[in-house]
CSV table of C-alpha atoms and ligand atoms in Angstrom, one decimal:
chain,number,residue,atom,x,y,z
A,30,UNK,CA,113.4,124.5,168.8
A,31,UNK,CA,112.5,128.2,168.2
A,32,UNK,CA,112.1,131.4,170.6
A,33,UNK,CA,109.1,130.7,173.0
A,34,UNK,CA,106.5,132.2,171.4
A,35,UNK,CA,102.7,132.3,171.2
A,36,UNK,CA,100.9,129.4,170.1
A,37,UNK,CA,103.1,125.9,169.2
A,38,UNK,CA,106.2,127.1,170.0
A,39,UNK,CA,107.5,125.4,166.6
A,40,UNK,CA,109.8,127.5,164.1
A,41,UNK,CA,108.8,127.9,160.4
A,42,UNK,CA,111.9,128.7,158.0
A,43,UNK,CA,111.2,130.4,154.7
A,44,UNK,CA,113.7,129.5,152.2
A,45,UNK,CA,114.0,132.1,149.2
A,46,UNK,CA,116.7,131.9,146.4
A,47,UNK,CA,117.3,135.3,144.9
A,48,UNK,CA,119.2,135.9,141.7
A,49,UNK,CA,119.1,139.5,140.3
A,50,UNK,CA,115.8,140.1,142.1
A,51,UNK,CA,116.7,143.6,143.8
A,52,UNK,CA,113.6,145.1,142.2
A,53,UNK,CA,111.3,142.6,143.7
A,54,UNK,CA,112.4,141.8,147.0
A,55,UNK,CA,111.4,144.9,149.3
A,56,UNK,CA,107.6,143.8,147.6
A,57,UNK,CA,108.0,140.3,148.3
A,58,UNK,CA,109.3,140.9,152.0
A,59,UNK,CA,106.3,143.1,152.4
A,60,UNK,CA,103.8,140.7,151.6
A,61,UNK,CA,106.0,137.8,153.3
A,62,UNK,CA,106.3,139.7,156.5
A,63,UNK,CA,102.6,140.4,156.7
A,64,UNK,CA,101.8,136.7,156.3
A,65,UNK,CA,104.6,135.6,158.9
A,66,UNK,CA,103.2,138.2,161.4
A,67,UNK,CA,99.7,136.4,161.3
A,68,UNK,CA,101.2,132.7,161.9
A,69,UNK,CA,100.6,131.4,165.4
A,70,UNK,CA,104.3,130.3,165.3
A,71,UNK,CA,107.8,131.9,165.0
A,72,UNK,CA,109.5,132.3,161.6
A,73,UNK,CA,112.8,132.8,160.0
A,74,UNK,CA,113.3,133.7,156.4
A,75,UNK,CA,116.8,132.3,154.7
A,76,UNK,CA,117.3,134.3,151.7
A,77,UNK,CA,120.0,132.7,149.5
A,78,UNK,CA,122.0,135.4,147.4
A,79,UNK,CA,122.9,133.4,144.3
A,80,UNK,CA,125.7,135.6,143.0
A,81,UNK,CA,123.6,138.3,142.0
A,82,UNK,CA,125.0,140.9,139.7
A,83,UNK,CA,122.4,143.7,140.7
A,84,UNK,CA,121.7,145.2,144.3
A,85,UNK,CA,120.0,142.3,145.7
A,86,UNK,CA,122.7,141.9,148.4
A,87,UNK,CA,122.5,145.4,149.7
A,88,UNK,CA,118.7,145.0,149.5
A,89,UNK,CA,118.6,141.9,151.6
A,90,UNK,CA,120.9,143.5,154.0
A,91,UNK,CA,118.9,146.8,154.3
A,92,UNK,CA,115.8,144.7,154.8
A,93,UNK,CA,117.7,142.6,157.5
A,94,UNK,CA,118.3,145.8,159.4
A,95,UNK,CA,114.5,146.3,160.0
A,96,UNK,CA,113.6,142.7,160.5
A,97,UNK,CA,115.2,140.5,163.0
A,98,UNK,CA,113.8,137.2,161.4
A,99,UNK,CA,116.1,137.4,158.1
A,100,UNK,CA,119.3,135.5,157.6
A,101,UNK,CA,121.3,135.9,154.3
A,102,UNK,CA,123.6,133.0,152.8
A,103,UNK,CA,125.6,134.9,150.3
A,104,UNK,CA,126.8,132.2,147.8
A,105,UNK,CA,130.3,132.9,146.4
A,106,UNK,CA,129.0,132.7,142.9
A,107,UNK,CA,125.7,131.9,140.8
A,108,UNK,CA,125.5,128.2,141.1
A,109,UNK,CA,121.8,128.3,139.8
A,110,UNK,CA,118.5,127.8,141.6
A,111,UNK,CA,118.5,124.0,142.6
A,112,UNK,CA,122.0,124.4,144.4
A,113,UNK,CA,120.8,128.1,146.0
A,114,UNK,CA,117.7,126.1,147.1
A,115,UNK,CA,120.0,123.4,148.4
A,116,UNK,CA,122.1,125.8,150.6
A,117,UNK,CA,119.0,127.6,151.8
A,118,UNK,CA,117.8,124.2,153.1
A,119,UNK,CA,121.0,123.5,154.7
A,120,UNK,CA,120.9,126.9,157.0
A,121,UNK,CA,117.1,126.6,157.8
A,122,UNK,CA,116.6,125.3,161.4
A,123,UNK,CA,112.6,125.5,161.3
A,124,UNK,CA,110.5,122.6,162.1
A,125,UNK,CA,109.0,122.6,158.9
A,126,UNK,CA,110.4,124.7,156.0
A,127,UNK,CA,108.7,126.7,153.0
A,128,UNK,CA,110.6,127.0,149.7
A,129,UNK,CA,109.4,130.2,147.8
A,130,UNK,CA,110.4,132.0,144.6
A,131,UNK,CA,111.3,135.7,145.0
A,132,UNK,CA,109.4,137.0,142.2
A,133,UNK,CA,105.9,136.6,143.8
A,134,UNK,CA,104.8,134.1,141.0
A,135,UNK,CA,104.4,132.0,144.6
A,136,UNK,CA,101.6,133.9,146.8
A,137,UNK,CA,103.0,134.0,150.2
A,138,UNK,CA,99.5,134.4,151.5
A,139,UNK,CA,99.3,130.4,150.6
A,140,UNK,CA,101.7,129.6,153.4
A,141,UNK,CA,99.1,129.3,156.3
A,142,UNK,CA,97.3,126.7,154.3
A,143,UNK,CA,100.6,124.8,153.7
A,144,UNK,CA,101.3,125.0,157.5
A,145,UNK,CA,97.8,123.9,158.1
A,146,UNK,CA,97.9,120.6,155.9
A,147,UNK,CA,101.6,120.1,157.6
A,148,UNK,CA,99.8,120.2,160.9
A,149,UNK,CA,97.3,117.4,159.9
A,150,UNK,CA,100.4,115.3,159.4
A,151,UNK,CA,101.9,115.5,155.7
A,152,UNK,CA,105.4,115.6,155.6
A,153,UNK,CA,105.4,117.3,151.8
A,154,UNK,CA,103.0,119.8,151.0
A,155,UNK,CA,103.1,121.0,147.6
A,156,UNK,CA,101.4,123.7,146.1
A,157,UNK,CA,99.8,122.7,142.6
A,158,UNK,CA,98.9,125.6,139.9
A,159,UNK,CA,95.8,125.6,138.5
A,160,UNK,CA,96.4,128.8,136.1
A,161,UNK,CA,99.4,129.3,134.2
A,162,UNK,CA,99.3,133.2,133.7
A,163,UNK,CA,101.4,135.2,131.5
A,164,UNK,CA,102.8,131.9,129.9
A,165,UNK,CA,102.9,131.1,126.4
A,166,UNK,CA,101.0,128.1,125.2
A,167,UNK,CA,104.3,126.7,123.9
A,168,UNK,CA,106.0,126.5,127.4
A,169,UNK,CA,102.6,125.1,128.7
A,170,UNK,CA,102.7,122.3,126.1
A,171,UNK,CA,106.3,121.6,126.4
A,172,UNK,CA,105.9,121.5,130.4
A,173,UNK,CA,103.0,119.2,129.9
A,174,UNK,CA,104.7,116.9,127.7
A,175,UNK,CA,107.6,116.6,129.8
A,176,UNK,CA,105.7,115.9,132.9
A,177,UNK,CA,104.0,113.0,130.7
A,178,UNK,CA,107.5,111.8,129.6
A,179,UNK,CA,109.2,111.4,133.0
A,180,UNK,CA,105.9,110.0,134.5
A,181,UNK,CA,106.3,107.0,131.9
A,182,UNK,CA,109.9,106.5,132.1
A,183,UNK,CA,110.8,106.8,135.8
A,184,UNK,CA,109.5,105.2,138.9
A,185,UNK,CA,109.0,108.3,141.1
A,186,UNK,CA,105.6,110.2,140.6
A,187,UNK,CA,106.5,113.8,140.0
A,188,UNK,CA,103.3,115.5,140.5
A,189,UNK,CA,102.3,117.8,137.5
A,190,UNK,CA,101.8,121.8,137.7
A,191,UNK,CA,104.0,122.0,140.8
A,192,UNK,CA,107.0,124.4,141.0
A,193,UNK,CA,109.3,124.4,143.6
A,194,UNK,CA,106.8,126.1,146.0
A,195,UNK,CA,106.0,123.7,148.9
A,196,UNK,CA,106.9,122.9,152.7
A,197,UNK,CA,109.0,120.3,153.9
A,198,UNK,CA,108.8,118.9,157.4
A,199,UNK,CA,112.0,118.6,159.5
A,200,UNK,CA,112.4,115.0,158.6
A,201,UNK,CA,111.8,115.6,154.8
A,202,UNK,CA,114.3,118.2,154.8
A,203,UNK,CA,116.9,116.0,156.9
A,204,UNK,CA,116.1,113.3,154.2
A,205,UNK,CA,116.7,115.6,151.2
A,206,UNK,CA,120.0,116.7,152.9
A,207,UNK,CA,121.4,113.2,152.3
A,208,UNK,CA,121.2,113.8,148.7
A,209,UNK,CA,124.3,115.5,147.7
A,210,UNK,CA,124.3,114.9,144.0
A,211,UNK,CA,125.6,117.4,141.8
A,212,UNK,CA,122.7,117.2,139.1
A,213,UNK,CA,120.0,118.0,141.3
A,214,UNK,CA,116.4,117.9,139.7
A,215,UNK,CA,114.6,119.3,142.7
A,216,UNK,CA,111.2,118.1,141.9
A,217,UNK,CA,112.4,114.9,141.4
A,218,UNK,CA,114.4,114.9,144.7
A,219,UNK,CA,111.6,116.0,146.5
A,220,UNK,CA,109.2,113.1,145.0
A,221,UNK,CA,112.2,110.7,145.5
A,222,UNK,CA,112.1,110.9,149.3
A,223,UNK,CA,108.8,110.1,149.8
A,224,UNK,CA,106.8,110.5,153.2
A,225,UNK,CA,102.8,111.3,153.3
A,226,UNK,CA,102.7,114.3,150.7
A,227,UNK,CA,99.5,116.4,150.0
A,228,UNK,CA,98.9,119.0,147.7
A,229,UNK,CA,97.1,122.8,148.0
A,230,UNK,CA,96.0,124.2,144.9
A,231,UNK,CA,96.6,128.0,144.1
A,232,UNK,CA,96.9,130.4,140.9
A,233,UNK,CA,100.2,131.3,139.8
A,234,UNK,CA,100.5,134.8,139.2
A,235,UNK,CA,102.7,136.3,136.2
A,236,UNK,CA,106.1,137.7,137.4
A,237,UNK,CA,106.0,140.9,139.6
A,238,UNK,CA,109.2,142.4,138.0
A,239,UNK,CA,112.5,141.5,136.6
A,240,UNK,CA,112.7,138.9,133.9
A,241,UNK,CA,112.6,135.1,134.2
A,242,UNK,CA,116.0,133.4,134.1
A,243,UNK,CA,114.6,130.7,132.7
A,244,UNK,CA,114.4,130.1,128.5
A,245,UNK,CA,113.9,127.3,126.2
A,246,UNK,CA,117.5,126.0,126.4
A,247,UNK,CA,117.7,125.9,129.9
A,248,UNK,CA,114.5,124.1,130.1
A,249,UNK,CA,115.6,121.7,127.8
A,250,UNK,CA,118.7,121.0,129.9
A,251,UNK,CA,116.7,120.8,133.2
A,252,UNK,CA,114.3,118.2,131.2
A,253,UNK,CA,117.7,116.2,130.4
A,254,UNK,CA,118.7,116.6,133.8
A,255,UNK,CA,115.3,115.4,135.2
A,256,UNK,CA,115.7,112.1,133.1
A,257,UNK,CA,118.8,111.3,133.4
A,258,UNK,CA,119.1,111.5,137.1
A,259,UNK,CA,115.9,109.2,137.2
A,260,UNK,CA,115.7,106.8,134.7
A,261,UNK,CA,118.1,105.0,132.9
A,262,UNK,CA,115.4,104.2,130.2
A,263,UNK,CA,117.5,106.1,127.5
A,264,UNK,CA,120.1,103.7,127.8
A,265,UNK,CA,117.7,100.7,127.3
A,266,UNK,CA,116.4,102.9,124.1
A,267,UNK,CA,120.1,103.0,122.6
A,268,UNK,CA,120.3,99.2,123.4
A,269,UNK,CA,117.2,98.4,121.5
A,270,UNK,CA,117.8,101.2,118.5
A,271,UNK,CA,121.2,99.4,118.3
A,272,UNK,CA,119.7,96.0,117.9
A,273,UNK,CA,116.9,96.8,115.8
A,274,UNK,CA,119.4,98.4,113.6
A,275,UNK,CA,121.7,95.4,113.4
A,276,UNK,CA,119.1,93.0,112.8
A,277,UNK,CA,117.9,95.1,110.0
A,278,UNK,CA,121.2,95.7,108.5
A,279,UNK,CA,121.8,91.7,108.9
A,280,UNK,CA,118.3,91.1,106.9
A,281,UNK,CA,119.4,93.6,104.4
A,282,UNK,CA,123.0,92.0,103.8
A,283,UNK,CA,121.3,88.9,103.3
A,284,UNK,CA,119.1,90.2,100.6
A,285,UNK,CA,122.0,92.0,98.7
A,286,UNK,CA,124.0,88.6,99.0
A,287,UNK,CA,121.0,86.8,97.4
A,288,UNK,CA,120.7,89.1,94.9
A,289,UNK,CA,124.0,88.9,93.9
A,290,UNK,CA,124.0,85.2,93.6
A,291,UNK,CA,120.7,84.9,91.9
A,292,UNK,CA,121.1,87.5,89.4
A,293,UNK,CA,124.8,88.7,89.4
A,294,UNK,CA,125.9,92.0,90.2
A,295,UNK,CA,127.6,95.0,88.3
A,296,UNK,CA,129.6,97.7,89.8
A,297,UNK,CA,126.5,99.4,91.0
A,298,UNK,CA,125.4,99.5,94.6
A,299,UNK,CA,126.5,102.8,95.6
A,300,UNK,CA,123.4,104.1,96.5
A,301,UNK,CA,122.7,101.1,99.0
A,302,UNK,CA,126.1,101.3,100.4
A,303,UNK,CA,125.7,104.8,101.4
A,304,UNK,CA,122.2,104.6,103.2
A,305,UNK,CA,123.5,101.7,105.3
A,306,UNK,CA,126.8,103.6,106.0
A,307,UNK,CA,125.1,106.6,107.1
A,308,UNK,CA,122.3,105.0,108.8
A,309,UNK,CA,124.6,102.9,111.2
A,310,UNK,CA,127.0,106.1,111.5
A,311,UNK,CA,123.7,107.9,112.6
A,312,UNK,CA,122.7,105.2,115.2
A,313,UNK,CA,126.1,104.8,116.5
A,314,UNK,CA,126.5,108.4,117.1
A,315,UNK,CA,123.0,108.7,118.9
A,316,UNK,CA,123.8,105.8,121.1
A,317,UNK,CA,127.3,107.2,122.1
A,318,UNK,CA,125.3,110.5,122.4
A,319,UNK,CA,123.0,108.8,125.1
A,320,UNK,CA,125.6,107.0,126.6
A,321,UNK,CA,127.7,110.2,126.9
A,322,UNK,CA,125.2,111.9,128.7
A,323,UNK,CA,125.5,109.5,131.6
A,324,UNK,CA,129.2,109.2,131.7
A,325,UNK,CA,129.5,113.0,131.9
A,326,UNK,CA,127.4,113.1,134.8
A,327,UNK,CA,129.2,110.5,136.5
A,328,UNK,CA,132.4,112.2,135.8
A,329,UNK,CA,130.5,115.1,137.6
A,330,UNK,CA,129.6,113.2,140.4
A,331,UNK,CA,132.9,111.6,141.1
A,332,UNK,CA,134.7,114.7,141.5
A,333,UNK,CA,133.0,115.1,144.7
A,334,UNK,CA,133.0,118.7,145.0
A,335,UNK,CA,131.0,120.6,147.5
A,336,UNK,CA,127.6,121.5,146.0
A,337,UNK,CA,128.3,125.2,146.6
A,338,UNK,CA,130.5,127.8,148.4
A,339,UNK,CA,129.4,130.4,150.8
A,340,UNK,CA,130.9,133.8,150.8
A,341,UNK,CA,129.2,135.2,153.8
A,342,UNK,CA,126.3,134.2,156.3
A,343,UNK,CA,124.5,136.5,158.0
A,344,UNK,CA,122.1,134.9,160.6
A,345,UNK,CA,119.0,135.9,161.9
A,346,UNK,CA,118.2,137.0,165.2
A,347,UNK,CA,116.1,133.9,165.9
A,348,UNK,CA,117.5,131.8,168.5
A,349,UNK,CA,118.0,128.1,167.6
A,350,UNK,CA,117.5,125.8,170.8
B,4,UDP,N1,117.1,131.7,140.9
B,4,UDP,C1,118.3,131.5,141.4
B,4,UDP,N2,119.4,131.5,141.0
B,4,UDP,C2,119.5,131.2,139.4
B,4,UDP,C3,118.0,131.3,138.6
B,4,UDP,C4,116.8,131.3,139.7
B,4,UDP,O1,118.4,131.7,142.7
B,4,UDP,O2,120.5,131.1,138.8
B,4,UDP,C5,116.0,132.0,141.7
B,4,UDP,C6,114.7,133.5,141.2
B,4,UDP,O3,115.4,134.6,142.2
B,4,UDP,C7,113.6,133.2,141.8
B,4,UDP,C8,113.5,131.8,141.4
B,4,UDP,O4,115.3,131.2,141.4
B,4,UDP,O5,113.5,133.4,143.2
B,4,UDP,C9,112.8,131.3,140.1
B,4,UDP,O6,113.5,132.0,139.1
B,4,UDP,P1,112.4,132.3,137.9
B,4,UDP,O7,111.7,133.5,138.3
B,4,UDP,O8,113.7,133.1,137.0
B,4,UDP,O9,112.2,131.1,137.2
B,4,UDP,P2,110.6,130.7,136.8
B,4,UDP,O10,109.6,131.1,137.6
B,4,UDP,O11,110.6,131.3,135.6
B,4,UDP,O12,110.7,129.0,136.9
B,5,MG,MG1,109.6,133.1,138.1
């Protein structure tokens, strides 16, 4: 446990993945530090520098000089947010861990509320957005459609309108640390571990500075990740699609044979032939594609590589027990 401190003696860790966030970090840490000062417990902040190309690491080190609560995990390259988050969780030692974005879209001021609900006995306290400001209707619409879809096809309940901003109890973090898959759909993993969960509503602000690293291609890939790591329903879809096509083709063949026998058949028939070939070819390719998505992921998992490599680790001054 943490330094003997006022109040509960518990330690809160805050995990912050940061990729090219130099512009925002000083403002972010200012707001976060003010919130942590007001908490009745000790706190550490684990910043994960996810291979940033800008001055993020320098800024973090400068912040760490002045604030002993800061630890920095410096990854060897950019591994992506999901893995950066995992690296942070691995290094967090708190009795509870808050995961928050560095771009101030998640207000640090909500942390005391998350802590309060945790102390009431919930293991996962997620922040639920009531408004999405500074986002286009298209992003809102696609996000909604995605949640609806994944809800229907998978067995885990992934709450809508939540990001990664949440608090996890120690046992929830330990459970999560056992899930070492390469393809990490964090929202799904958070939901998969179960434990008593609760929501706290908040308004999501537009990004403070810098630019979002997300675009539709990345979002599409995230959606694919979410679906393939939480359900094999698309494989079933491929099966049924194949079955339906085969039945259709069979019926059509019977019809063609019947027609040829009863009415005779001149050389024609080229159009129907082409239609059938193209259709069957299309369905086969689609089915193969679906299977390929899963095979590719199995390939990645079987390599058994570590999730990330750490270049440097700068611990905080907070003593662990
Ligand atoms: N991030 C990261 N690695 C990446 C991309 C993003 O660590 O490869 C961090 C980023 O610094 C920020 C958080 O993940 O703290 C959320 O990123 P962003 O704001 O770009 O995503 P959005 O809010 O648009 O979903
Ligand atoms: Mg953001």
